[in-house]
mmCIF file of C-alpha atoms in Angstrom:
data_model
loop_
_atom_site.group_PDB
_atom_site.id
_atom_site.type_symbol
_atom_site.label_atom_id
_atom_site.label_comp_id
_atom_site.label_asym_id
_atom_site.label_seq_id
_atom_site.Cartn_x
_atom_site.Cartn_y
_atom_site.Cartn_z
ATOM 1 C CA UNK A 37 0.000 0.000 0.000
ATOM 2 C CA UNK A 38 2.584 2.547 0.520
ATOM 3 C CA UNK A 39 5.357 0.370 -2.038
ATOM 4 C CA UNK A 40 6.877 3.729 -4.023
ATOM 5 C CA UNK A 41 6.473 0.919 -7.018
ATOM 6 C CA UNK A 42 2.471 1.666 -6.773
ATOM 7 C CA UNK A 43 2.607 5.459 -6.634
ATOM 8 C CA UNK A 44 -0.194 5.655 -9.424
ATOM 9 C CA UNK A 45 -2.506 3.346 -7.921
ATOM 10 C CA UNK A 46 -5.653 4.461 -5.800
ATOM 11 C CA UNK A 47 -4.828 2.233 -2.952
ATOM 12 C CA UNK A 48 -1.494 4.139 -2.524
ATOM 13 C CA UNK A 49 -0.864 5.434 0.778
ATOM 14 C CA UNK A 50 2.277 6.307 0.886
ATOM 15 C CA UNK A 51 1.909 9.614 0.906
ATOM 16 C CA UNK A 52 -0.402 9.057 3.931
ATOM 17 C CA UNK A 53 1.647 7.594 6.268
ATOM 18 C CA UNK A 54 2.693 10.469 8.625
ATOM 19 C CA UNK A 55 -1.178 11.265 8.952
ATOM 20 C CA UNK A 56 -1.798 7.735 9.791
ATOM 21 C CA UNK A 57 0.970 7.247 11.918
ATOM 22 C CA UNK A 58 0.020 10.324 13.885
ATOM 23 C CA UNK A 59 -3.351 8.560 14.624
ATOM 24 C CA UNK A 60 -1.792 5.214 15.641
ATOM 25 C CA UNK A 61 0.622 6.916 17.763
ATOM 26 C CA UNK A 62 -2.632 8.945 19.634
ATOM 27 C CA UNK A 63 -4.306 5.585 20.194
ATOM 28 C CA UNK A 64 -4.413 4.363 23.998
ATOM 29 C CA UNK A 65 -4.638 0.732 23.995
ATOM 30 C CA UNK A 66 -6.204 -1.019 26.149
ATOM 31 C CA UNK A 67 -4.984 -3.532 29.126
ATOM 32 C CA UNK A 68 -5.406 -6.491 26.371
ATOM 33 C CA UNK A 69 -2.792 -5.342 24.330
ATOM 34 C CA UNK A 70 0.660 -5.331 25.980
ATOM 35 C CA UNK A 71 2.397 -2.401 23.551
ATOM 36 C CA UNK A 72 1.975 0.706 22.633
ATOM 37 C CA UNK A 73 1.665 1.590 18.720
ATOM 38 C CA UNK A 74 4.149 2.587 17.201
ATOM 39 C CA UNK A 75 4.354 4.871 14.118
ATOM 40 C CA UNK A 76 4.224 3.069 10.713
ATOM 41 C CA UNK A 77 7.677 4.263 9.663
ATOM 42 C CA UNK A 78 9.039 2.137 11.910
ATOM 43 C CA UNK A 79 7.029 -1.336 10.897
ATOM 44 C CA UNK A 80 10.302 -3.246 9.885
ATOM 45 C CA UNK A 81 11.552 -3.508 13.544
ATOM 46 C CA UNK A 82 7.474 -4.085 14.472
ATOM 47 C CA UNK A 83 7.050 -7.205 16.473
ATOM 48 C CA UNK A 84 4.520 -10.016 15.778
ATOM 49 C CA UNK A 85 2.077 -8.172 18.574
ATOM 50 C CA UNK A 86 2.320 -5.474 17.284
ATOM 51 C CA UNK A 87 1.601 -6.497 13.670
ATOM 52 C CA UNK A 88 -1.078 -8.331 15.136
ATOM 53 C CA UNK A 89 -2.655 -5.373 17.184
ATOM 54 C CA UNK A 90 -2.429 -3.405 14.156
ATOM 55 C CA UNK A 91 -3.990 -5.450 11.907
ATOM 56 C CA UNK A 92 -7.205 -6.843 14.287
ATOM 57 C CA UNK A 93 -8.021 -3.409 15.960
ATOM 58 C CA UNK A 94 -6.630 -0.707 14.120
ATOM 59 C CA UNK A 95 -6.049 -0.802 10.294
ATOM 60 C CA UNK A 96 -9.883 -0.632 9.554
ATOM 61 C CA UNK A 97 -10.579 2.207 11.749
ATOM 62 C CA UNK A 98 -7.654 3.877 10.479
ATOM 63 C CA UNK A 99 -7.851 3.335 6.746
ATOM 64 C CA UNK A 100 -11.908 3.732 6.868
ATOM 65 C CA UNK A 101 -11.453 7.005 4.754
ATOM 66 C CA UNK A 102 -8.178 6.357 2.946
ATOM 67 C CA UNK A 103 -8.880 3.466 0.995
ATOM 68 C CA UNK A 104 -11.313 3.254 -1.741
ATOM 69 C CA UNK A 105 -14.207 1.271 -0.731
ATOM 70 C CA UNK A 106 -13.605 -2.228 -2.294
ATOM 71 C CA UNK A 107 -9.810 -2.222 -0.876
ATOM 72 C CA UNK A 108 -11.562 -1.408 2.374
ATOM 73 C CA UNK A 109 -14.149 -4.198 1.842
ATOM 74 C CA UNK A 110 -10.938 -6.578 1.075
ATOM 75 C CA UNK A 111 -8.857 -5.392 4.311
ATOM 76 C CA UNK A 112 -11.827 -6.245 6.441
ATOM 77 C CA UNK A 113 -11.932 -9.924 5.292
ATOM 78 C CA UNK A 114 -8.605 -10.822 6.851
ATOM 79 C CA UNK A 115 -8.898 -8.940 9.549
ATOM 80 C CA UNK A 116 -12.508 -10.182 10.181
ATOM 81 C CA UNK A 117 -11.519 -13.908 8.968
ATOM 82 C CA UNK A 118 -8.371 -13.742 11.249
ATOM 83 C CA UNK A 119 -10.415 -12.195 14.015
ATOM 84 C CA UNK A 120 -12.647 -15.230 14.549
ATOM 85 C CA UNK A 121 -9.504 -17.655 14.319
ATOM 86 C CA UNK A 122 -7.927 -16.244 17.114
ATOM 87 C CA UNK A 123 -10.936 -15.972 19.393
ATOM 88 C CA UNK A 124 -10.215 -18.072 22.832
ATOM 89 C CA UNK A 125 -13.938 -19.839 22.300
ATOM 90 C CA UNK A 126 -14.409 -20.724 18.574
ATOM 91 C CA UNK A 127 -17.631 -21.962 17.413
ATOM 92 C CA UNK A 128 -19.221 -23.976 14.187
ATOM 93 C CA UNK A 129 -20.347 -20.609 13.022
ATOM 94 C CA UNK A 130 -16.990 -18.902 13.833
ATOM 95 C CA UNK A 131 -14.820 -21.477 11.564
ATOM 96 C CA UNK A 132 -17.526 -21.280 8.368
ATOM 97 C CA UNK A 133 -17.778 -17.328 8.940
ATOM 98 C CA UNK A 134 -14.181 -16.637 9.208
ATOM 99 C CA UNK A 135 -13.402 -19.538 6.083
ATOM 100 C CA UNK A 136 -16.280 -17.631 4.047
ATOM 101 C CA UNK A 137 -13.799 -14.366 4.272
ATOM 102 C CA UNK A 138 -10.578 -15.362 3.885
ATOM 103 C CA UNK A 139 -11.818 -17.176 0.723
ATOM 104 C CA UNK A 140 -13.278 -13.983 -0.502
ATOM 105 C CA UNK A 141 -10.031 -12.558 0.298
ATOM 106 C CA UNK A 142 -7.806 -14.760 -1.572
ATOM 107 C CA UNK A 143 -10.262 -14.394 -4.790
ATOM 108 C CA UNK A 144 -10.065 -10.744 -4.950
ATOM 109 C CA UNK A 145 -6.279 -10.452 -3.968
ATOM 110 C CA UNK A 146 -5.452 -10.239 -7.934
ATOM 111 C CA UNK A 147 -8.471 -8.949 -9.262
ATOM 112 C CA UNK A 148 -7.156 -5.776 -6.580
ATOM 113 C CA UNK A 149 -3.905 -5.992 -6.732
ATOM 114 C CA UNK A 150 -2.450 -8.041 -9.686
ATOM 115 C CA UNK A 151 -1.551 -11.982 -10.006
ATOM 116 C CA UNK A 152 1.625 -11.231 -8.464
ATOM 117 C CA UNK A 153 -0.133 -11.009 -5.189
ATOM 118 C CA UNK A 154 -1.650 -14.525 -5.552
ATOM 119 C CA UNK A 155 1.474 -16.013 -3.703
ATOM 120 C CA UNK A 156 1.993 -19.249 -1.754
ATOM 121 C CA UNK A 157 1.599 -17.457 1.658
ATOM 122 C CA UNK A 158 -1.839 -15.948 0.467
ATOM 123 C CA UNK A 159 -3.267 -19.760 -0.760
ATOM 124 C CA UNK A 160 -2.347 -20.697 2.553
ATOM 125 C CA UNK A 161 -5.149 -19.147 4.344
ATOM 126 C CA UNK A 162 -7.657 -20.821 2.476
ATOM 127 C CA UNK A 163 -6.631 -23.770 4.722
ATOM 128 C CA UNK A 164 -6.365 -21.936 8.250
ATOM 129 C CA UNK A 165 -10.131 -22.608 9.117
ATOM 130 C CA UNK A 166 -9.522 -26.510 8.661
ATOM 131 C CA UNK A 167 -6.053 -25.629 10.829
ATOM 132 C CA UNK A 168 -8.197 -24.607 13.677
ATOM 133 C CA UNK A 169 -10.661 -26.955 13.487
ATOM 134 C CA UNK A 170 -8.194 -29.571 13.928
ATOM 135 C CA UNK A 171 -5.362 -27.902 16.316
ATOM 136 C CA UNK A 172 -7.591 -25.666 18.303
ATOM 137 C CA UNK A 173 -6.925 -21.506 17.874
ATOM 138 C CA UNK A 174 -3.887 -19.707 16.237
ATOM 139 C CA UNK A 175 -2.781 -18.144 19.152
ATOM 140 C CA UNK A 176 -2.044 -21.932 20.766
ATOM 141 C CA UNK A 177 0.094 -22.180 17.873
ATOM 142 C CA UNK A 178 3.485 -21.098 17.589
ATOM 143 C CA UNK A 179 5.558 -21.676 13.904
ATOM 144 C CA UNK A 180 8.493 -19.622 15.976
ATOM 145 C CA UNK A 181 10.517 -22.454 17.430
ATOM 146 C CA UNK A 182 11.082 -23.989 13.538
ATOM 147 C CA UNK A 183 12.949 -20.545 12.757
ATOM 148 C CA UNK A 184 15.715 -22.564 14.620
ATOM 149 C CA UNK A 185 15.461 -25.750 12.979
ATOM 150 C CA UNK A 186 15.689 -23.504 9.825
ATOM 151 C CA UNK A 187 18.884 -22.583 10.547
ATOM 152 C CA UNK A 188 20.188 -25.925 11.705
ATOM 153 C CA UNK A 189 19.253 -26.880 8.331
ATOM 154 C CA UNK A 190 21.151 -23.987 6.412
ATOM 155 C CA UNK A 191 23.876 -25.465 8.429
ATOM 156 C CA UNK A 192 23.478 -29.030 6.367
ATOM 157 C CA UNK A 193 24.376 -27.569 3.262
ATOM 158 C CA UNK A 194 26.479 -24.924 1.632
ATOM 159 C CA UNK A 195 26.618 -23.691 -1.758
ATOM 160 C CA UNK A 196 23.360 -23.973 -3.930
ATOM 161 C CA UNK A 197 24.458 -27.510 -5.525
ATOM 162 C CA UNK A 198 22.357 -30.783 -4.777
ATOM 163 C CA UNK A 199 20.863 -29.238 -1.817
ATOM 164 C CA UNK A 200 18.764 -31.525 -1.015
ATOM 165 C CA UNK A 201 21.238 -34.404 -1.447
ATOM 166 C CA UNK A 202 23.884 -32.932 1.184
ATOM 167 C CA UNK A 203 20.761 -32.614 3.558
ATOM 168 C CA UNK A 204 20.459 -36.116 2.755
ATOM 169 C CA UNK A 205 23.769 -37.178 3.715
ATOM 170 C CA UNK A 206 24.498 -34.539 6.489
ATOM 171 C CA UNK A 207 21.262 -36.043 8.518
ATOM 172 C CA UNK A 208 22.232 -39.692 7.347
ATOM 173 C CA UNK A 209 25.689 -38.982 9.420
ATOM 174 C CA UNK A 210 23.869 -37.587 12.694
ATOM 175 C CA UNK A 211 21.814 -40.418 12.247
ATOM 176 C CA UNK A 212 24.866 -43.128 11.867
ATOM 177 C CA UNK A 213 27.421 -41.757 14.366
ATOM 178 C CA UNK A 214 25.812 -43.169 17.635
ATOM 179 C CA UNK A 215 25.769 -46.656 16.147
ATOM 180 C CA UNK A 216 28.657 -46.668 14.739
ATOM 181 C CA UNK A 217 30.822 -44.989 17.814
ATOM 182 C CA UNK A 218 29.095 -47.619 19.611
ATOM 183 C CA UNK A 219 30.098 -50.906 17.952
ATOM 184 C CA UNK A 220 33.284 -49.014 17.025
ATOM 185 C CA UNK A 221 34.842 -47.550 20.108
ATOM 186 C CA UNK A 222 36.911 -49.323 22.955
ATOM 187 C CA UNK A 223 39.017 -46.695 24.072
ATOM 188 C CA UNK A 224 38.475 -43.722 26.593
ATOM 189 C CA UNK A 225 40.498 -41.333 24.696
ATOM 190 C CA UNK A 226 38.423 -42.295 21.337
ATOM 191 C CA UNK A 227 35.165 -41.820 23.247
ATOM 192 C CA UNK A 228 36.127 -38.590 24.593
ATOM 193 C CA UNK A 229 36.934 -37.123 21.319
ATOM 194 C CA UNK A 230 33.695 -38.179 19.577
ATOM 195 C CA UNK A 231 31.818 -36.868 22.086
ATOM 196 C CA UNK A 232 33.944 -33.255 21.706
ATOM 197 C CA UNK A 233 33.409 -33.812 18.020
ATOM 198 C CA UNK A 234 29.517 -34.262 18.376
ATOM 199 C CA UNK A 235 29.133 -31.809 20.821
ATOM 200 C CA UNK A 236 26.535 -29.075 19.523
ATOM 201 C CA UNK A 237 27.933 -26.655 16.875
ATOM 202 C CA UNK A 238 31.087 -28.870 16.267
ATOM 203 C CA UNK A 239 31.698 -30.393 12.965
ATOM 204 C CA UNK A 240 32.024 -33.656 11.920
ATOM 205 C CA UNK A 241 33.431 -34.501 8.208
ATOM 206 C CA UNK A 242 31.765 -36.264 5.687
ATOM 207 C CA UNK A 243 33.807 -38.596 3.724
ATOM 208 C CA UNK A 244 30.794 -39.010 1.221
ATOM 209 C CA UNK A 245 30.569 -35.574 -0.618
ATOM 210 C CA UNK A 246 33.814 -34.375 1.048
ATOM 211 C CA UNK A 247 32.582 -31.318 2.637
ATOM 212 C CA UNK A 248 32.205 -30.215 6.169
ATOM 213 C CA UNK A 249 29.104 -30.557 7.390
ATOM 214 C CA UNK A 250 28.075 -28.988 11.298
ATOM 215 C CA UNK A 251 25.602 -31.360 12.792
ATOM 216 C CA UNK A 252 23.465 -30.763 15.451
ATOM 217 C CA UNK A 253 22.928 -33.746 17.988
#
């Protein structure tokens, strides 16, 4: 909405955003919400609360008279299909409602704003009614501890070559290394320097694809 790419296009705001950041900034939350707003220029170092706050209680109020009417109309699907998802009681009526909008949402992202916007991350909320039905609310839900699994699984690979197959044999030698230091190892000394090699964040070679690969055990 305020991309200097989409300048010419009515849902630019842009040149908005000290106005509306003003507003956010006078807003006195209440106790529910734990921070304070914070002005719009400074959304790249927003947290996830505050994204969250932004986007369930104050976007609609304050875009109601700077967006033209159907971009309004599309803004309050996800925040009203989102809304009902992270409710702490969720009915029947809740889950159909809140589907009903986010798949209302996801038809009229490119009519609004082109087929680039028809990404993987916008498909996925087509499925976040069935989510809840099955795992209980969003809010119970965290994706946050995976961000470090992501990066143990940079770790398994360098380069941009057969990435998948060095994951492949990185997680086949975390997998092998107990066994084998097992049925392998007699001495003291020997244990004690497998278990300094296998320590976390320690590397163990790979005699396969002849790299270096850290493993995390």
């Amino acid at each position: 909405m305020y991309d200097k790419s989409n300048t010419k296009a009515d849902f630019y705001l842009g040149s908005k955003i000290e106005d509306i950041s003003k507003e956010l900034l006078s807003i006195t939350p209440t106790c529910e919400i734990t921070r304070t707003p914070r002005s719009l220029e400074d959304i790249k170092d927003w947290k996830a609360s505050e994204k969250r706050a932004f986007l369930l209680f104050y976007a609609v109020p304050l875009l109601r008279n700077r967006l033209p009417p159907d971009h309004l109309v599309f803004l309050m699907y996800l925040c009203g299909g989102l809304f009902r998802l992270l409710k702490k009681s969720i009915s029947r009526e809740d889950l159909q409602e809140a589907h009903t909008y986010l798949k209302l949402f996801v038809a009229q992202a490119p009519v609004l704003y082109g087929k680039q916007f028809q990404t993987f991350n916008v498909h996925q909320l087509l499925h976040l009614s069935e989510v809840v039905e099955d795992l209980d609310p969003l809010w119970s839900n965290s994706c946050f501890p995976f961000e470090d699994y992501n990066g143990d699984l940079r770790d398994l690979f360098h380069g941009t070559q057969n990435v998948d197959g060095q994951i492949v044999t990185a997680v086949s030698i975390i997998q092998k290394l107990p066994e084998i230091a097992r049925s392998t190892t007699t001495s003291p000394s020997v244990t004690a320097f497998y278990e300094h090699l296998t320590r976390k964040g320690q590397q163990v070679f790979s005699s396969q694809n002849q790299r270096w690969a850290k493993v995390f055990l």
